Coordinates of C-alpha atoms and ligand atoms in Angstrom, one line a residue:
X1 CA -78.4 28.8 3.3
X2 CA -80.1 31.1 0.4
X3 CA -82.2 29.6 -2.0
X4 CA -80.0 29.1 -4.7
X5 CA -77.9 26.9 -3.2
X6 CA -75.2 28.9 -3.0
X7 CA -73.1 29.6 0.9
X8 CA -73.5 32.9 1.9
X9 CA -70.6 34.2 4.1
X10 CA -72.9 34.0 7.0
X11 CA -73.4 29.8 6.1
X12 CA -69.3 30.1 5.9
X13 CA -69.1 31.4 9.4
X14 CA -71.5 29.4 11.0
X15 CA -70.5 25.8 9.3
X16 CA -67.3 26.8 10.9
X17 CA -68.8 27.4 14.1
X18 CA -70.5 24.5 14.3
X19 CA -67.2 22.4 13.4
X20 CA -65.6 24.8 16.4
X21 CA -68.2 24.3 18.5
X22 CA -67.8 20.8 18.4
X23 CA -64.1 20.2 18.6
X24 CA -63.7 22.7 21.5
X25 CA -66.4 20.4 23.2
X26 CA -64.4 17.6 22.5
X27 CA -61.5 18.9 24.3
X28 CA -63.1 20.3 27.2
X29 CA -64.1 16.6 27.8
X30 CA -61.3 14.6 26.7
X31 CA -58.3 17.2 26.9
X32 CA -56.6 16.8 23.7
X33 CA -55.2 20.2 22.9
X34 CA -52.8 18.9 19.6
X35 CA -56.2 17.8 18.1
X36 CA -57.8 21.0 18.8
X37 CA -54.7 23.3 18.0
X38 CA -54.2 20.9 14.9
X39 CA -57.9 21.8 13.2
X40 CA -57.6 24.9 13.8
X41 CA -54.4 25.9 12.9
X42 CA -55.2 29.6 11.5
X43 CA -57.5 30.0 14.1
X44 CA -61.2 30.2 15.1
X45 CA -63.7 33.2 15.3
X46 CA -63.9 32.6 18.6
X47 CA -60.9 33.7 19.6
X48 CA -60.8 36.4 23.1
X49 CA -60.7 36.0 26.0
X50 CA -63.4 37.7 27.7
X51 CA -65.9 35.1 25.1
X52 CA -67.7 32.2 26.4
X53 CA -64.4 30.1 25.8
X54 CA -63.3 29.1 29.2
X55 CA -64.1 26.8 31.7
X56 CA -63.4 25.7 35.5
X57 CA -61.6 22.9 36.3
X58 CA -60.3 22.2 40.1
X59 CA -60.7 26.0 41.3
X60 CA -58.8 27.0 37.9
X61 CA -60.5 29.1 35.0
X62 CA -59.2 27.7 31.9
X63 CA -59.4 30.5 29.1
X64 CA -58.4 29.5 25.5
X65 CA -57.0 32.6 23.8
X66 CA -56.5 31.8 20.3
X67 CA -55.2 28.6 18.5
X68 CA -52.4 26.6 20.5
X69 CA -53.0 29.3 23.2
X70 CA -54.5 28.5 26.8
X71 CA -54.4 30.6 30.4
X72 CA -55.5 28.7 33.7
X73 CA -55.3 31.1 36.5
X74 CA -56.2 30.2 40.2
X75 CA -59.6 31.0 41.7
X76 CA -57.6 30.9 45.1
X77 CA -57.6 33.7 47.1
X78 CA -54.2 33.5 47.5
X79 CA -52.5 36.0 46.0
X80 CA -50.5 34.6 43.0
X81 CA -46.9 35.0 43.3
X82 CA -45.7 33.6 39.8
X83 CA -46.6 33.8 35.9
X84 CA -45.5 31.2 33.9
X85 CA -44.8 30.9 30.6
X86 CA -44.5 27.3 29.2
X87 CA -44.2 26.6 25.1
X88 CA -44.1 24.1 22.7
X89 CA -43.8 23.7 19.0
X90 CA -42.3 27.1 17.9
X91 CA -40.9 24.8 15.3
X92 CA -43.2 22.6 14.7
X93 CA -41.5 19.3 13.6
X94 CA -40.6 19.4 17.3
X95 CA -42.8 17.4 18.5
X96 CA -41.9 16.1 21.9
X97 CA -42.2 19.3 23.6
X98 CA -45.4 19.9 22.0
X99 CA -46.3 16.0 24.2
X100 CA -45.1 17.6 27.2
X101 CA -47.3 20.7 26.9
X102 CA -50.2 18.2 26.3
X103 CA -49.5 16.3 29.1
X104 CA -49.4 19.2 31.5
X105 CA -52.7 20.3 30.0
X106 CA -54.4 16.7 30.4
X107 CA -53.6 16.4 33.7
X108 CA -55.0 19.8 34.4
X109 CA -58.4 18.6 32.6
X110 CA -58.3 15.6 34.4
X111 CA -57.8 17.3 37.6
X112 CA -54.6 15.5 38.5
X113 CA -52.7 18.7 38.9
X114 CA -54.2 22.1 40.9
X115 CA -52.9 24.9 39.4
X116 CA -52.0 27.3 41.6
X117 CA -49.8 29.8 40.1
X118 CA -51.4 32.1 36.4
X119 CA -49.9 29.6 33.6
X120 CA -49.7 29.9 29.7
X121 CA -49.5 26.9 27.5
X122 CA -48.5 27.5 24.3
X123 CA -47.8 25.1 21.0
X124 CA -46.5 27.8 18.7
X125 CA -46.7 27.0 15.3
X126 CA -50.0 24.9 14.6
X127 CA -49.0 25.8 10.6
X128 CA -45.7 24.2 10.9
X129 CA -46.8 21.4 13.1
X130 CA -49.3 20.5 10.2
X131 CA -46.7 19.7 7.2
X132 CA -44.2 18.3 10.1
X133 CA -41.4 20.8 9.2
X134 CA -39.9 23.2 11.5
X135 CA -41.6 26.0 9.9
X136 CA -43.6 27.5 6.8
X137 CA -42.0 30.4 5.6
X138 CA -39.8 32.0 8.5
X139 CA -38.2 30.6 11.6
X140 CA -40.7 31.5 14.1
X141 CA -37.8 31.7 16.8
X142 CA -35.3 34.6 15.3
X143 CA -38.9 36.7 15.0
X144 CA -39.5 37.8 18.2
X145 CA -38.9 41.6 20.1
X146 CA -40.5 43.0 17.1
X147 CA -38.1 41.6 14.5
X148 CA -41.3 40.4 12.7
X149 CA -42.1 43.9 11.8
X150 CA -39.0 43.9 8.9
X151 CA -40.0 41.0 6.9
X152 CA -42.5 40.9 4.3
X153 CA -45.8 38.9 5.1
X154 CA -46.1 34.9 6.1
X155 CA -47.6 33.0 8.4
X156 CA -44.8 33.6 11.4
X157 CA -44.7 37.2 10.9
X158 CA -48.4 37.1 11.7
X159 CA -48.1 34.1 14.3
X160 CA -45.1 36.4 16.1
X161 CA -47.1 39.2 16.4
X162 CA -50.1 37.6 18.1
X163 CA -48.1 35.2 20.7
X164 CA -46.0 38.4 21.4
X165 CA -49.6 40.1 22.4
X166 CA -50.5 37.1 24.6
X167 CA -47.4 36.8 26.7
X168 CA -47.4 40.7 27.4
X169 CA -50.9 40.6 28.0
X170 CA -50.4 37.6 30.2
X171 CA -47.3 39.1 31.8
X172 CA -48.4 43.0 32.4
X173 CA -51.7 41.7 33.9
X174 CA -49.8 40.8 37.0
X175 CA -47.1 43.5 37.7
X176 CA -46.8 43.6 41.3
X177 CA -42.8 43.8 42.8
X178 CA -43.8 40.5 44.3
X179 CA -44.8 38.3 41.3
X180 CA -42.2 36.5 39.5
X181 CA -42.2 35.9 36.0
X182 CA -40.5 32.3 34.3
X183 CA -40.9 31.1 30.7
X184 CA -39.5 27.7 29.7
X185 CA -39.7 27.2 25.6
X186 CA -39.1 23.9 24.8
X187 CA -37.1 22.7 21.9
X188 CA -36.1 19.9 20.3
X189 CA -32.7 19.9 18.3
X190 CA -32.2 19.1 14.4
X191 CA -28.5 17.6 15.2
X192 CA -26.9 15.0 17.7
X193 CA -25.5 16.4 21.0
X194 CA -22.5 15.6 22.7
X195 CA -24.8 17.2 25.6
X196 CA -28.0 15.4 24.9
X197 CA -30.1 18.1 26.8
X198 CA -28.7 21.5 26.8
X199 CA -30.3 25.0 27.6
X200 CA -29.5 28.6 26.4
X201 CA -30.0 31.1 29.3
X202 CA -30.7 34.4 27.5
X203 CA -28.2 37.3 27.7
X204 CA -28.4 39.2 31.0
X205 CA -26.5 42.4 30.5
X206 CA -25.3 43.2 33.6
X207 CA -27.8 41.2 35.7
X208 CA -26.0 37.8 37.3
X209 CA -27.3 34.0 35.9
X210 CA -29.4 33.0 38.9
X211 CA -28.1 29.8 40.5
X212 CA -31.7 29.1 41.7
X213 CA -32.7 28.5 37.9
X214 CA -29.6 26.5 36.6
X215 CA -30.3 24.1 39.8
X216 CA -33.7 23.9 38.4
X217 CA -32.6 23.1 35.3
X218 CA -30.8 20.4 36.4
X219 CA -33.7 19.2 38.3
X220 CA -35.7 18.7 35.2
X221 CA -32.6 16.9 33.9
X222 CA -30.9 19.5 31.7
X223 CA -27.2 20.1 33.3
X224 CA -25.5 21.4 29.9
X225 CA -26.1 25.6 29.7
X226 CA -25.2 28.1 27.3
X227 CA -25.1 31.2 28.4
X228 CA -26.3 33.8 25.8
X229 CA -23.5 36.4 24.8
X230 CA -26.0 39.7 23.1
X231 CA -29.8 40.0 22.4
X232 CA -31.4 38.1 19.8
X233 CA -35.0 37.2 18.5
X234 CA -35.4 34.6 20.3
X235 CA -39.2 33.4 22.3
X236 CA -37.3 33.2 25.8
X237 CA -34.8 36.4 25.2
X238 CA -38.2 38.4 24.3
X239 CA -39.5 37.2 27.9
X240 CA -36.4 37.8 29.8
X241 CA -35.5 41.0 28.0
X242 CA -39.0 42.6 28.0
X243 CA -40.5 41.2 31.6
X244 CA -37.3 39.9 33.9
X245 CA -39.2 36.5 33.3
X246 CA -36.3 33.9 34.3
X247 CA -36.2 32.3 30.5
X248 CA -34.6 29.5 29.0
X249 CA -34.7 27.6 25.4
X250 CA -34.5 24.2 26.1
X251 CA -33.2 21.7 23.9
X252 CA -34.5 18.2 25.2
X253 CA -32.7 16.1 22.6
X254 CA -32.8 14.9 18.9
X255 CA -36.5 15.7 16.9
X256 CA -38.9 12.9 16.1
X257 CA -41.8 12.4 14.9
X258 CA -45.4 12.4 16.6
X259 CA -45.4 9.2 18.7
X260 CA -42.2 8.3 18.1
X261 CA -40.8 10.0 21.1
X262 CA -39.7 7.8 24.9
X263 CA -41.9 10.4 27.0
X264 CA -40.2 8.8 30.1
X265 CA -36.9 10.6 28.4
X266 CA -38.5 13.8 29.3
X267 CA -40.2 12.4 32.8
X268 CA -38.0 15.1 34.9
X269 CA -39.2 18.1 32.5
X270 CA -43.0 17.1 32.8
X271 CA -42.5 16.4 36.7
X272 CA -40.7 19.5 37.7
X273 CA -43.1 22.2 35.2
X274 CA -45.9 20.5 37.3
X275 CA -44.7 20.7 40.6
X276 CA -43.7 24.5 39.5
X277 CA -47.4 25.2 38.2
X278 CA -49.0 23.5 41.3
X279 CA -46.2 24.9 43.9
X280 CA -44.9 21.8 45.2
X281 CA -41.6 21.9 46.9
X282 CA -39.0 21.6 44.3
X283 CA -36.2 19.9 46.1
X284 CA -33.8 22.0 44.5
X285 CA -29.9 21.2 45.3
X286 CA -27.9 24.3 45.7
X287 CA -26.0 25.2 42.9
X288 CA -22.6 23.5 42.2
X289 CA -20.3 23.8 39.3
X290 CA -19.1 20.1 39.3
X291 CA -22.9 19.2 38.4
X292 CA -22.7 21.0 35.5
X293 CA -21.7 21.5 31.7
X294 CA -21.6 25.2 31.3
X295 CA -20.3 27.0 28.2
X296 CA -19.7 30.7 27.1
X297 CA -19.7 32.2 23.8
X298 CA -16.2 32.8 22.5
X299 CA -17.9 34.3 19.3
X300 CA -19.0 33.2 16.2
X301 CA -17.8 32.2 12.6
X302 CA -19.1 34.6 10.0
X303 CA -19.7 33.7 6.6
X304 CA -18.3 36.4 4.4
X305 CA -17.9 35.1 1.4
X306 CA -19.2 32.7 -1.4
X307 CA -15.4 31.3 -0.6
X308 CA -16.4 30.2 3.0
X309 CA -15.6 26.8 3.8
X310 CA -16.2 24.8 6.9
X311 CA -14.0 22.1 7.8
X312 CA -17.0 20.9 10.3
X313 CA -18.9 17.5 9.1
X314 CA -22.1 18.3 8.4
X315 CA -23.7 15.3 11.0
X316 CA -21.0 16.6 13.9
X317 CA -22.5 17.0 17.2
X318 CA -23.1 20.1 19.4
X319 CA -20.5 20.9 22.2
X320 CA -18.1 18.9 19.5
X321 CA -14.7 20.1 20.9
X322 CA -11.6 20.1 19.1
X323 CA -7.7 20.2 20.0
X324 CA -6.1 23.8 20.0
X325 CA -4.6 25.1 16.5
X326 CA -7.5 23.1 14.7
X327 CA -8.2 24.9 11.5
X328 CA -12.4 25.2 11.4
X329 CA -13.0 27.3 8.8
X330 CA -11.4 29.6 5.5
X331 CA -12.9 32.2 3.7
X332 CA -10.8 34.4 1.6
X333 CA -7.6 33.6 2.2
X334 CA -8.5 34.0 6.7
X335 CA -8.7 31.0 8.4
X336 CA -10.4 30.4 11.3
X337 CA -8.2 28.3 13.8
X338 CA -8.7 27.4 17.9
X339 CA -6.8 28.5 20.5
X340 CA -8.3 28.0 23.6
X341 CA -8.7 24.6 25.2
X342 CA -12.0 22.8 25.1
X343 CA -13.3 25.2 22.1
X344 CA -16.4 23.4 21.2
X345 CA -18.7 24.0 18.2
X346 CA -22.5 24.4 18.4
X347 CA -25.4 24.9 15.7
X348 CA -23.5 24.9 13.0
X349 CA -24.0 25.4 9.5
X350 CA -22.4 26.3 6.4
X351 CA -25.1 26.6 4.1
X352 CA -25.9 30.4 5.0
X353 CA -25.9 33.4 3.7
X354 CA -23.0 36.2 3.5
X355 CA -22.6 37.7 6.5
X356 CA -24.6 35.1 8.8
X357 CA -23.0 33.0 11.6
X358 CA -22.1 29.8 10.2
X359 CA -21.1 28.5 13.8
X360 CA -21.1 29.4 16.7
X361 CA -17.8 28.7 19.3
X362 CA -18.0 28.0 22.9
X363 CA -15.3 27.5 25.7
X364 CA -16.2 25.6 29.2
X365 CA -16.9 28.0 32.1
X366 CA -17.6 27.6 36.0
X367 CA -19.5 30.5 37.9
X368 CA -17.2 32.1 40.5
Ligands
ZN1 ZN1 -36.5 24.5 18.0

């Protein structure tokens, strides 16, 4: 402080500090990451992580990167044989994944889990999960494989850039043939599903859908998949697209407030990440099409015109499914009408712009 009374920027950056300093020793001891993440939503100075932020905890170094950002890696000397990705609250009014990432991380404080494979917990939006809405300015999960460069400046646009930087970092520091790479984003979904839990398996191009993963999936309780039809700007397509990470979106039912979620709902979820992150067995079944719900894209409804309309209620469910020669949609003087059986709506929503999907249509598929 100067004599006049008046904060210096130097007083700024320390008070700061000090608040840091303080908080960050709070959750080394008591594990709370949402509290930490929550205070600091824009960030700390602290933020690196070759600084002194990082602990040990059960022969794991626990390195917090940035905000809503944290790395455990094994001090084994076992050579790691996956990377995994696991995040939360990319929008964040979805707040039961963000619970899920907090329990995996409490357990790890506690030393209730041994982490024995390189891990990244991330609760995405600490901005959005502040004012309870999905996000601030842009929807942080059309924003990724540098889409963010062609908007104009926000909060996501910045927040895209720097998570994109910690997963590649995170990813490229372990590129040997015999490392795998997985990253599960968890989501919670504005609307009812006829599917409660579902999951969108990011496009593949020419590469098959791995069995392996959809019988993990249904492990962790989420046998309803859609499989992704072209690239997009999605969190898990960015990981699948740019590293071979096996990547999902997860949808693990209807959004609620802090608190307000049944955690034993998501008990499968939390039980198989851990077992993953600790390398437990599994106890995978082989894959088999009658334990599944899986859907392809037939294509989507466009909005082309301030015409459109959208003969869809506006509280109808995902994986809705309508009778053949149902008439979904017009917009100027087309109509949109089924034709296959079991065409099933999902996401939709009229209120777009010209020229964006207004819904999307799915059929029922089995893997041959
Ligand atoms: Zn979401």
């Amino acid at each position: 402080m100067t004599n006049d009374n008046t904060l210096t920027s130097q007083d700024l950056t320390d008070i700061k500090g000090d608040k840091f300093c303080q908080a960050y020793q709070a959750f080394v001891e008591a594990g709370d990451f949402i509290s930490l993440t929550r205070q600091f939503e824009h960030g700390f100075a602290q933020t690196g992580r070759d600084n002194q932020l990082n602990f040990t905890v059960k022969q794991a170094k626990v390195s917090l990167l940035d905000t809503g950002i944290l790395l455990v890696e094994p001090e084994n000397s076992v050579k790691p044989s996956k990377s995994i990705v696991i995040s939360s609250g990319i929008h964040g009014n979805e707040t039961a994944p963000i619970e899920i990432v907090q329990q995996l991380i409490s357990d790890i404080l506690a030393e209730k889990i041994q982490v024995k494979h390189r891990t990244l917990l991330i609760m995405g939006n600490p901005v959005a999960m502040n004012i309870a809405k999905r996000f601030q300015t842009e929807n942080l999960n059309r924003l990724f494989c540098g889409k963010h460069q062609n908007i104009t400046p926000c909060y996501e646009k910045f927040r895209a850039e720097r998570i994109e930087g910690y997963v590649s970092d995170f990813f490229n520091a372990e590129q040997s043939s015999d490392v795998t790479n997985y990253h599960y984003d968890l989501h919670t979904a504005i609307r009812n599903s006829k599917h409660e839990k579902f999951a969108i398996y990011p496009y593949q191009g020419d590469k098959p859908w791995d069995r392996e993963q959809l019988s993990f999936m249904a492990a962790c309780g989420v046998n309803t998949i859609l499989f992704g039809h072209g690239p997009t700007g999605t969190f898990s397509y960015y990981s699948s697209a740019q590293f071979k990470a096996h990547a999902f979106t997860i949808e693990l039912g209807k959004v609620r407030p802090f608190g307000e979620n049944n955690m034993a709902n998501f008990q499968a979820m939390t039980d198989k990440l851990t077992a993953l992150i600790s390398d437990e067995d599994l106890l995978l079944k082989d894959f088999d099409n009658k334990d599944f719900n899986l859907f392809t894209a037939l294509g989507d409804i466009t909005k082309v015109s301030d015409n459109f309309k959208l003969f869809i209620k506006d509280d109808a469910s995902n994986f809705t499914d309508y009778p053949i020669d149902t008439l979904l949609s017009t917009d100027n003087g087309e109509e949109y009408r089924t034709t296959q059986a079991g065409e099933s709506i999902v996401f939709p929503n009229a209120n777009v712009g010209n020229g964006q999907r207004a819904v999307l249509i799915v059929v029922p598929t089995t893997l041959t």
